[in-house]
Short mmCIF file of C-alpha atoms in Angstrom, two decimals:
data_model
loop_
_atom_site.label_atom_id
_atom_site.label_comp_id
_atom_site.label_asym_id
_atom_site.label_seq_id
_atom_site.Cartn_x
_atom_site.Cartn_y
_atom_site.Cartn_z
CA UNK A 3 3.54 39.55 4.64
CA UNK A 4 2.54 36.94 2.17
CA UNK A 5 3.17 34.02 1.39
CA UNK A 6 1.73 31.16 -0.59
CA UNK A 7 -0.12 28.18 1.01
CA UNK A 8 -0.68 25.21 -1.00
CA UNK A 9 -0.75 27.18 -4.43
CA UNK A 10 -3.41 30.31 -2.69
CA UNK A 11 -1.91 33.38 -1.37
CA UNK A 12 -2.15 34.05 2.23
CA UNK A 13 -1.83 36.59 4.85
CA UNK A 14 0.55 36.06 8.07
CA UNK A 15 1.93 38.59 10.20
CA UNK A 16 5.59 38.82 9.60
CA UNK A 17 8.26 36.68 11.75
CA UNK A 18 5.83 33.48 11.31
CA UNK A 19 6.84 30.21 12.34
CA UNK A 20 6.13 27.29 10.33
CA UNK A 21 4.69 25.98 13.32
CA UNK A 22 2.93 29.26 13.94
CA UNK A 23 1.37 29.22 10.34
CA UNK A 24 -0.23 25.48 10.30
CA UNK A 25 -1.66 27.05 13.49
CA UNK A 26 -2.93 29.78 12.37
CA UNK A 27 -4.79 27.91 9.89
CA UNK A 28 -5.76 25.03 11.92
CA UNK A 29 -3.48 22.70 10.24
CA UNK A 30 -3.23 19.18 12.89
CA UNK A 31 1.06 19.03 12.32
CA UNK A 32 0.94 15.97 14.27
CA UNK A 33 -0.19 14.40 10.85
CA UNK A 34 1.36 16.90 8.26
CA UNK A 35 4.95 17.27 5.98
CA UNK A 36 5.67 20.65 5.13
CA UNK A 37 8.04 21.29 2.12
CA UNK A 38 9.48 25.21 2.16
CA UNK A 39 10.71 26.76 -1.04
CA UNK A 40 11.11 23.17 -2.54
CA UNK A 41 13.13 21.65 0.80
CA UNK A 42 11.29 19.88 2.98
CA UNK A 43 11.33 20.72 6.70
CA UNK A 44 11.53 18.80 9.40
CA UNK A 45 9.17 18.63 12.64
CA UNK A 46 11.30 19.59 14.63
CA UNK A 47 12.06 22.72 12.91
CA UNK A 48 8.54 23.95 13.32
CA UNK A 49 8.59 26.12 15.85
CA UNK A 50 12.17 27.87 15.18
CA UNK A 51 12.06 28.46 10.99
CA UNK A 52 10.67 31.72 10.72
CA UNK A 53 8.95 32.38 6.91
CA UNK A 54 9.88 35.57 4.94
CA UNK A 55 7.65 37.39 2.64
CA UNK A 56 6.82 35.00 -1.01
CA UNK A 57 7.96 31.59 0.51
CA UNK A 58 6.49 28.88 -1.21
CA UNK A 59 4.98 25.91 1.28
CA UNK A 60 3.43 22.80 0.35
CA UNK A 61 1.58 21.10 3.33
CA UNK A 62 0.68 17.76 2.75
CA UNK A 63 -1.44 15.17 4.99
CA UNK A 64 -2.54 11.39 4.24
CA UNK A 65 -5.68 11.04 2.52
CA UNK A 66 -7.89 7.75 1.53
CA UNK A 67 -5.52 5.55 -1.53
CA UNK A 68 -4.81 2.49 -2.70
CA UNK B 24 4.14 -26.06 9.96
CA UNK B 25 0.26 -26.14 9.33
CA UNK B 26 -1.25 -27.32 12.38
CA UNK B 27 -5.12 -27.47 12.79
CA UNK B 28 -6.72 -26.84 16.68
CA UNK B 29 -9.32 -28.95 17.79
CA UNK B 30 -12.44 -26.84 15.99
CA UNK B 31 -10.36 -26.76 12.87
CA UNK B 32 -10.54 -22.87 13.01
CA UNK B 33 -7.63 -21.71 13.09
CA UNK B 34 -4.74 -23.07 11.28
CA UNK B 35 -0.43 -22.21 12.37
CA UNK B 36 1.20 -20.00 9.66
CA UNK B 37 4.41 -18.28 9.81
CA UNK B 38 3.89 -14.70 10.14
CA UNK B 39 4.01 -12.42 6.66
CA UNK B 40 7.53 -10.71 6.96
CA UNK B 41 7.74 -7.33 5.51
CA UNK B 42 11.73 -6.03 6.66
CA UNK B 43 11.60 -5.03 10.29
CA UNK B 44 7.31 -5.26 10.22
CA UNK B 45 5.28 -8.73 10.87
CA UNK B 46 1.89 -9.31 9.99
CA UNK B 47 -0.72 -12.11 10.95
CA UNK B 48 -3.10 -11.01 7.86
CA UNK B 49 -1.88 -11.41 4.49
CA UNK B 50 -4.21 -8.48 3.28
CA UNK B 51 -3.27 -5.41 2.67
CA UNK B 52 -6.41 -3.08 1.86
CA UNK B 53 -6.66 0.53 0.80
CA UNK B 54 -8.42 3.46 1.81
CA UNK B 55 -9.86 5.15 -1.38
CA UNK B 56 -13.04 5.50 -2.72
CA UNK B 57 -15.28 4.19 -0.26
CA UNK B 58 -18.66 6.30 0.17
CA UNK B 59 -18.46 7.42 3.45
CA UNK B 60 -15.17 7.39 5.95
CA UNK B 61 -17.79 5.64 8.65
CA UNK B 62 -17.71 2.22 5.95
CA UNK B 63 -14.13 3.13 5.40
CA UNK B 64 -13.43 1.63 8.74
CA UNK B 65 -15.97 -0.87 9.30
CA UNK B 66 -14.80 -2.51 5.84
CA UNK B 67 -11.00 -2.45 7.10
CA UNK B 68 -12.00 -3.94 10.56
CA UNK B 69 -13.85 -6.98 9.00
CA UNK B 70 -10.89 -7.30 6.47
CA UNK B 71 -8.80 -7.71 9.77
CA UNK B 72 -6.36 -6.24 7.69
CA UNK B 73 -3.10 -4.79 10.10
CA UNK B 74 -1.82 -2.63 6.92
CA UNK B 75 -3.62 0.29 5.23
CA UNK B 76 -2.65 2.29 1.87
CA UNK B 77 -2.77 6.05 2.18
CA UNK B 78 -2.20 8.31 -0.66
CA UNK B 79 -0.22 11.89 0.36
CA UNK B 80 -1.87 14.90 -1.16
CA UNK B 81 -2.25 18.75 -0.19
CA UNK B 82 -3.97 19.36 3.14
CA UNK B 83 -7.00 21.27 2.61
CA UNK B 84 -7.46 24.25 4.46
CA UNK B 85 -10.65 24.57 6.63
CA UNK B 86 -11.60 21.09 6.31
CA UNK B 87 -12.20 19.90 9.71
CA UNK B 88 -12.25 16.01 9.08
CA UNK B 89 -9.46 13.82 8.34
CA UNK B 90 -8.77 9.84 6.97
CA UNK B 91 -6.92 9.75 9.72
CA UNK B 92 -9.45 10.22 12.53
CA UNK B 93 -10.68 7.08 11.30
CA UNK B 94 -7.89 4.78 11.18
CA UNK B 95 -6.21 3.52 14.33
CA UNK B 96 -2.44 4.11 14.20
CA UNK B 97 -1.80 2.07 16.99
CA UNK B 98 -3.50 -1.13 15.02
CA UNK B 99 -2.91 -0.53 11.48
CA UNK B 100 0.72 -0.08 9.74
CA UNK B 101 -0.10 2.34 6.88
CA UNK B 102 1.68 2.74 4.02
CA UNK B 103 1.77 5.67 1.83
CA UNK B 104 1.72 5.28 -1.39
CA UNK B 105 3.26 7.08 -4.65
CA UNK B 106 -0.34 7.09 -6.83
CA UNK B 107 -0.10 9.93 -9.50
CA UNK B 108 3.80 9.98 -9.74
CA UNK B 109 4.71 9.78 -13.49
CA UNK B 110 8.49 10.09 -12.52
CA UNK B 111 11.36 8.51 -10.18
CA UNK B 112 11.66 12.50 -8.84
CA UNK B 113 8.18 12.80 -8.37
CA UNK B 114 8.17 9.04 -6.32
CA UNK B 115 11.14 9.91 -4.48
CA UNK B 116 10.01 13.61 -3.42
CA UNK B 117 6.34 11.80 -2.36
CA UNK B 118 7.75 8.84 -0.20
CA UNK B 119 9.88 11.60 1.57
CA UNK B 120 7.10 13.72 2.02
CA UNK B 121 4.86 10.54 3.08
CA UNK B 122 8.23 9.84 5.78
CA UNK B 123 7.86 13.12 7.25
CA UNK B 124 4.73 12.68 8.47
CA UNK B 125 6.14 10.44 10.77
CA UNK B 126 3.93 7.30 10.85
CA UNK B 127 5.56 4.73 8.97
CA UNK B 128 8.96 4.65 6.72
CA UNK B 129 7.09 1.83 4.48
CA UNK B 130 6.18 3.02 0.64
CA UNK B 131 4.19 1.51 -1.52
CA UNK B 132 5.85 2.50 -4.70
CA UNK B 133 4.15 3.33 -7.81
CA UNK B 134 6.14 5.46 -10.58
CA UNK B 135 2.93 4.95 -13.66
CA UNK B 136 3.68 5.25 -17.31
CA UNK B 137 0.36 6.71 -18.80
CA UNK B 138 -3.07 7.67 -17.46
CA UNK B 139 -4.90 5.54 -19.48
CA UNK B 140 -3.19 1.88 -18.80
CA UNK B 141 -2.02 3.53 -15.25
CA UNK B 142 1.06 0.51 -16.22
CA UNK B 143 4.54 0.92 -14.40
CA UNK B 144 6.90 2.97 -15.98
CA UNK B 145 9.87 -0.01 -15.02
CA UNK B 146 13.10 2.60 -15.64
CA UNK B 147 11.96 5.16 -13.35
CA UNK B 148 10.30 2.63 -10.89
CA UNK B 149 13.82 0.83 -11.05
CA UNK B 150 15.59 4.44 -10.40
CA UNK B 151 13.29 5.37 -7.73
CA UNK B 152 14.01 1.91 -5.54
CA UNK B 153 17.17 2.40 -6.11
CA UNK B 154 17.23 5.84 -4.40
CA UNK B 155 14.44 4.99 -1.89
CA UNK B 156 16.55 1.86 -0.59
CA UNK B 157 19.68 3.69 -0.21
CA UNK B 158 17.56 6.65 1.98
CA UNK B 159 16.45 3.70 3.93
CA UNK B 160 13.13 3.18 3.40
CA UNK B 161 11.07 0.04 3.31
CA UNK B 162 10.42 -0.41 -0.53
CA UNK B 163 7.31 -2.16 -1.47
CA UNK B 164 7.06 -1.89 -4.93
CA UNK B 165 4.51 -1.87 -7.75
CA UNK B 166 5.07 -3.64 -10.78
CA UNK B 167 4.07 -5.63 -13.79
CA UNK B 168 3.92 -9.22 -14.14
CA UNK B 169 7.33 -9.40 -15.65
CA UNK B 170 9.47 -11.36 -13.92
CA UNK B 171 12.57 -9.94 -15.23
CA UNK B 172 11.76 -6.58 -13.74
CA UNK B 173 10.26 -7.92 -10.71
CA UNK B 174 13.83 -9.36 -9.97
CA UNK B 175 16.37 -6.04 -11.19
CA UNK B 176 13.71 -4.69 -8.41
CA UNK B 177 14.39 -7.36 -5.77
CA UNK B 178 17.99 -6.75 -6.93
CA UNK B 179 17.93 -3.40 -6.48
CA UNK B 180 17.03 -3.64 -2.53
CA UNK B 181 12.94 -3.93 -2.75
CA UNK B 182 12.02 -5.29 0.39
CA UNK B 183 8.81 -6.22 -0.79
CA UNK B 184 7.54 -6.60 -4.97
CA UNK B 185 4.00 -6.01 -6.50
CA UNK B 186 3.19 -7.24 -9.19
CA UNK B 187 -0.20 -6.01 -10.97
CA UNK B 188 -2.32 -9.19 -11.51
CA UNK B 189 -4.12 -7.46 -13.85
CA UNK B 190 -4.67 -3.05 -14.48
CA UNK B 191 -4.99 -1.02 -11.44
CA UNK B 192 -8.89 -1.01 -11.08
CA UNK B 193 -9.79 -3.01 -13.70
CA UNK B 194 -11.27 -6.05 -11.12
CA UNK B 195 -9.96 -9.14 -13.92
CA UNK B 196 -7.86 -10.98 -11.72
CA UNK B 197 -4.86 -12.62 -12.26
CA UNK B 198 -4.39 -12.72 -15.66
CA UNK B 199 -1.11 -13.88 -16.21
CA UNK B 200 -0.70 -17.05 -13.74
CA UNK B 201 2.53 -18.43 -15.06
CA UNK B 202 4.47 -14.98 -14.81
CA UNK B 203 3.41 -15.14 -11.34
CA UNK B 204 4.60 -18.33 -10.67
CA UNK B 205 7.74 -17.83 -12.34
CA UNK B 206 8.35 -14.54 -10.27
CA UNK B 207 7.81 -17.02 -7.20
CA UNK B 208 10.11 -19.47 -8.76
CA UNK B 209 13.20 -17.26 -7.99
CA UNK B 210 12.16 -14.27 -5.18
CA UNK B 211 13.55 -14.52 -2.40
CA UNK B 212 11.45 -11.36 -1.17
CA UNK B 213 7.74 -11.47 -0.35
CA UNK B 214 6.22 -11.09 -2.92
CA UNK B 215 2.78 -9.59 -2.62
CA UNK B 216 -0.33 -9.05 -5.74
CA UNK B 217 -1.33 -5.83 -5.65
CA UNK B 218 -3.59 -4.48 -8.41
CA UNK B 219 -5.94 -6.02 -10.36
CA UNK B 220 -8.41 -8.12 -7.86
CA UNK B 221 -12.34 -7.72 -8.30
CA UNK B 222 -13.87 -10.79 -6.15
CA UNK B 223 -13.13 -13.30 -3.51
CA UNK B 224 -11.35 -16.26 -5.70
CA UNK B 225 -9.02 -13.63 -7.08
CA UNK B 226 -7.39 -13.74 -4.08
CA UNK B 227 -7.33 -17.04 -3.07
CA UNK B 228 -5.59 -17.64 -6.67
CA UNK B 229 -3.12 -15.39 -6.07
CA UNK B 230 -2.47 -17.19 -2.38
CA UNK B 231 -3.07 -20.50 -3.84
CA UNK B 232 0.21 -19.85 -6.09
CA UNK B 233 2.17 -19.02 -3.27
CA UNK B 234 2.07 -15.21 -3.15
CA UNK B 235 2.71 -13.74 0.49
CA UNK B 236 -0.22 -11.36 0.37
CA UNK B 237 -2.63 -9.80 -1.57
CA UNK B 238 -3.00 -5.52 -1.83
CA UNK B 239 -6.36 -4.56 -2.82
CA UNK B 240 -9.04 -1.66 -2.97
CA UNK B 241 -11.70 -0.94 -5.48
CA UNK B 242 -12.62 -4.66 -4.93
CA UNK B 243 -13.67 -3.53 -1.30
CA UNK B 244 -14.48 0.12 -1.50
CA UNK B 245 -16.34 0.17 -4.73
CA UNK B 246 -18.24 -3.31 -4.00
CA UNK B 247 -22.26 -3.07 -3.41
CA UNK B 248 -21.72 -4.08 0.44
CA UNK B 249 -17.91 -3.08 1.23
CA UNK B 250 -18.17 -4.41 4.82
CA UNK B 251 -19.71 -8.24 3.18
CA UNK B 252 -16.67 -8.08 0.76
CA UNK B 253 -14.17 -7.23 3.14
CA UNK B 254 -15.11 -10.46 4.87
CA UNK B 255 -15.15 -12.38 1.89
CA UNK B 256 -11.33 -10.97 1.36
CA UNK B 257 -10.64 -12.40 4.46
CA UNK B 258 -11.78 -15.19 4.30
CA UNK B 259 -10.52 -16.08 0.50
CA UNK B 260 -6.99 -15.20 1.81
CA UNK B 261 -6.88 -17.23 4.34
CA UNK B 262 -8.45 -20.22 2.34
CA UNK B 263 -5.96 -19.73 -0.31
CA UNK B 264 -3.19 -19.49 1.97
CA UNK B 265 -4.37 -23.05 3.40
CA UNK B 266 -4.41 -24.46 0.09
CA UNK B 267 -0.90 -23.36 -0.93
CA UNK B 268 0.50 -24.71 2.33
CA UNK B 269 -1.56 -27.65 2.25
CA UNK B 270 -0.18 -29.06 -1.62
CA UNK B 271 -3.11 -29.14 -3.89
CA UNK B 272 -3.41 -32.93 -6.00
CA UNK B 273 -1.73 -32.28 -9.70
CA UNK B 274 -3.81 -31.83 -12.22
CA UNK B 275 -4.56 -35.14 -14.33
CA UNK B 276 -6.04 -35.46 -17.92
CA UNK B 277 -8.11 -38.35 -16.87
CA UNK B 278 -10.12 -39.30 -13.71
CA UNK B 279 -9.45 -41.84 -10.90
CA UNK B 280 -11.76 -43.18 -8.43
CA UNK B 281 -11.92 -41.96 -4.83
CA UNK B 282 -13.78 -45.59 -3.78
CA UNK B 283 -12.16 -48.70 -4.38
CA UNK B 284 -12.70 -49.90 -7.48
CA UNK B 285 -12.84 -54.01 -6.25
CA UNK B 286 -14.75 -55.88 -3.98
CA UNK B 287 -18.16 -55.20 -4.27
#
C-alpha cells in the first residue's frame, strides 16, 4: 500500500504499524510526534495502530531554534 | 539575600522559578543557526545555560544526524518553541506536537503577525495561552513590550512572559526600557527578555531592570566566536543580576564628591 510520509509518497507493506513504519525508515521514535490523518498519536499507540492505504502522517522531531 | 564568599566569586541568588522547573542560570539560549552542531554545544556549555530552545519541524528521512545527539537531556530543560506559527491553531497544534515528543511540557510561545516585522500577533497569542494553559502546559510566552498585553497574558495563566526587547534578530537591544520596567512594575510572573539582544550589556540591561532572565540566540550563534560570546552572556547576566539585587545609586543631574570635601 501507500501512504504519504511527510508530504512524499511511500511504499509499506500492508498491515503497517506506526511503529513498524518509523522503523522501516529509520525514524529514532524515542525523539519523534507522529500526527495520523490530522490526529496526533500517541507513543504508546505505536506498535498497535495499524495504517491503511492513503493515510496521511506527519512525523516531526526537534531541530536547532530560538 | 546577596551574600558574597570569601573570593567574592560567587554571589547567593534565589533560584529562577519557571512553574514546577528551577534554574541556577538566568539564560536561556537557543539552538539555531550556529555553523556546525560541534559549536552548537560548546557555545551552550560555556553559556552554562540549563534551558535550550528547539524548534519542531518534519523529520527528514535518511538523515542520520540529529540536534538532539548533541544536547544532553539529562542537563538541559528544552523548550520547544512555536517559530513560524502565524495562528493560535497553528501554535496550539505545534506545542502539542512539541509535548508528544515527550521531553518537556514547557513552550515557548510565539503566534507572529507578518514575516517581515516577525511582531506578535497579541489576539491569537492571547487565544493560544489561553488554550495551552487549560491543556496544561507550561506557557512561556512571546510578546511585545506592551505592558497591557504582557498582563491579559499573565492573566490568562502564562507561567512565564517574553517580551521582545527589540525585533526577533535584529541585535538592538532593549529599546523600550520604561515598558519594561512598567511590565515589572505589576508581574507577578517571571518575566523573562527574549528577542532582540546583540551583545553582552544588552543583557545585563535587561537584568539590571529586574528581568528574571534573558532568552537569546543569533547574539550567540551568529557571533564571530560563538563559544567567546556565550561566555560573555554569562557573564553579563550574572553581572546584571548583581547589580539589580545590589540597588544601583539614583541618577543625579549634578556631581558629588566621593573624598571629603574638608580638611585638607
Amino acid at each position: 500500500m501507500e501512504i504519504i510520509l511527510n508530504g512524499e509518497t511511500k511504499a509499506c507493506p500492508d498491515g503497517t504499524t506506526v511503529e513498524g513504519l518509523l522503523d522501516l525508515f529509520k525514524i529514532d521514535k524515542r525523539r519523534t510526534a507522529v500526527e495520523l490523518n490530522s490526529h496526533i498519536v500517541p507513543k504508546k499507540e505505536f506498535p498497535n495502530r495499524v495504517l491503511k492505504d492513503a493515510d496521511v502522517l506527519e512525523v516531526v522531531t526537534f531541530v536547532g531554534g530560538g | 539575600m546577596l551574600e558574597a564568599d570569601k573570593k567574592g566569586n560567587m554571589m547567593e541568588d534565589k533560584k529562577l522559578k519557571i512553574g514546577k522547573y528551577e534554574f541556577t542560570s538566568r539564560l536561556f539560549v537557543g539552538t539555531g543557526k550556529y555553523s556546525t552542531m560541534e559549536a552548537m554545544a560548546e557555545a551552550l556549555e560555556a553559556s552554562g545555560t540549563e534551558v535550550v530552545t528547539v524548534a519542531v519541524r518534519r523529520v527528514k528521512i535518511n538523515e542520520t544526524t540529529s540536534l538532539l545527539d548533541f544536547i544532553d537531556t539529562k542537563k538541559y530543560v528544552i523548550l520547544p518553541n512555536t517559530a513560524g506559527c502565524y495562528s493560535a491553531d497553528e501554535a496550539i497544534r505545534v506545542a502539542r506536537l512539541a509535548r508528544e515528543v515527550g521531553m518537556s511540557d514547557m513552550v515557548k510561545l510565539e503566534v507572529l503577525a507578518d514575516e517581515r516585522t516577525l511582531l506578535p500577533d497579541p489576539i491569537e497569542t492571547l487565544k493560544a495561552t489561553q488554550t495551552l494553559v487549560k491543556e496544561g502546559f507550561t506557557v512561556l510566552v512571546y510578546t511585545s513590550d506592551d505592558p497591557i498585553v504582557a498582563r491579559r497574558l499573565e492573566d490568562a495563566g502564562a507561567t512565564c512572559v517574553m517580551p521582545a526587547g527589540s525585533p526577533i534578530g535584529s541585535g538592538q537591544g532593549v529599546l523600550n526600557k520604561n515598558n519594561i520596567r512598567i511590565i515589572l512594575e505589576s508581574a507577578k510572573v517571571p518575566i523573562i527578555v527574549d528577542p532582540g539582544v546583540g551583545t553582552a550589556s544588552d543583557v545585563a540591561i535587561a537584568m539590571e531592570l529586574g528581568c528574571e532572565g534573558v532568552l537569546l540566540n543569533s547574539g550567540i550563534a551568529l557571533a564571530k566566536d560563538p563559544v567567546r560570546m556565550a561566555k560573555a552572556m554569562k557573564l553579563a547576566c550574572e553581572s546584571g543580576r548583581l547589580a539589580y539585587l545590589s540597588g544601583r545609586i539614583p541618577r543625579r543631574l549634578y556631581a558629588k564628591a566621593s573624598s571629603p570635601e574638608k580638611d585638607f
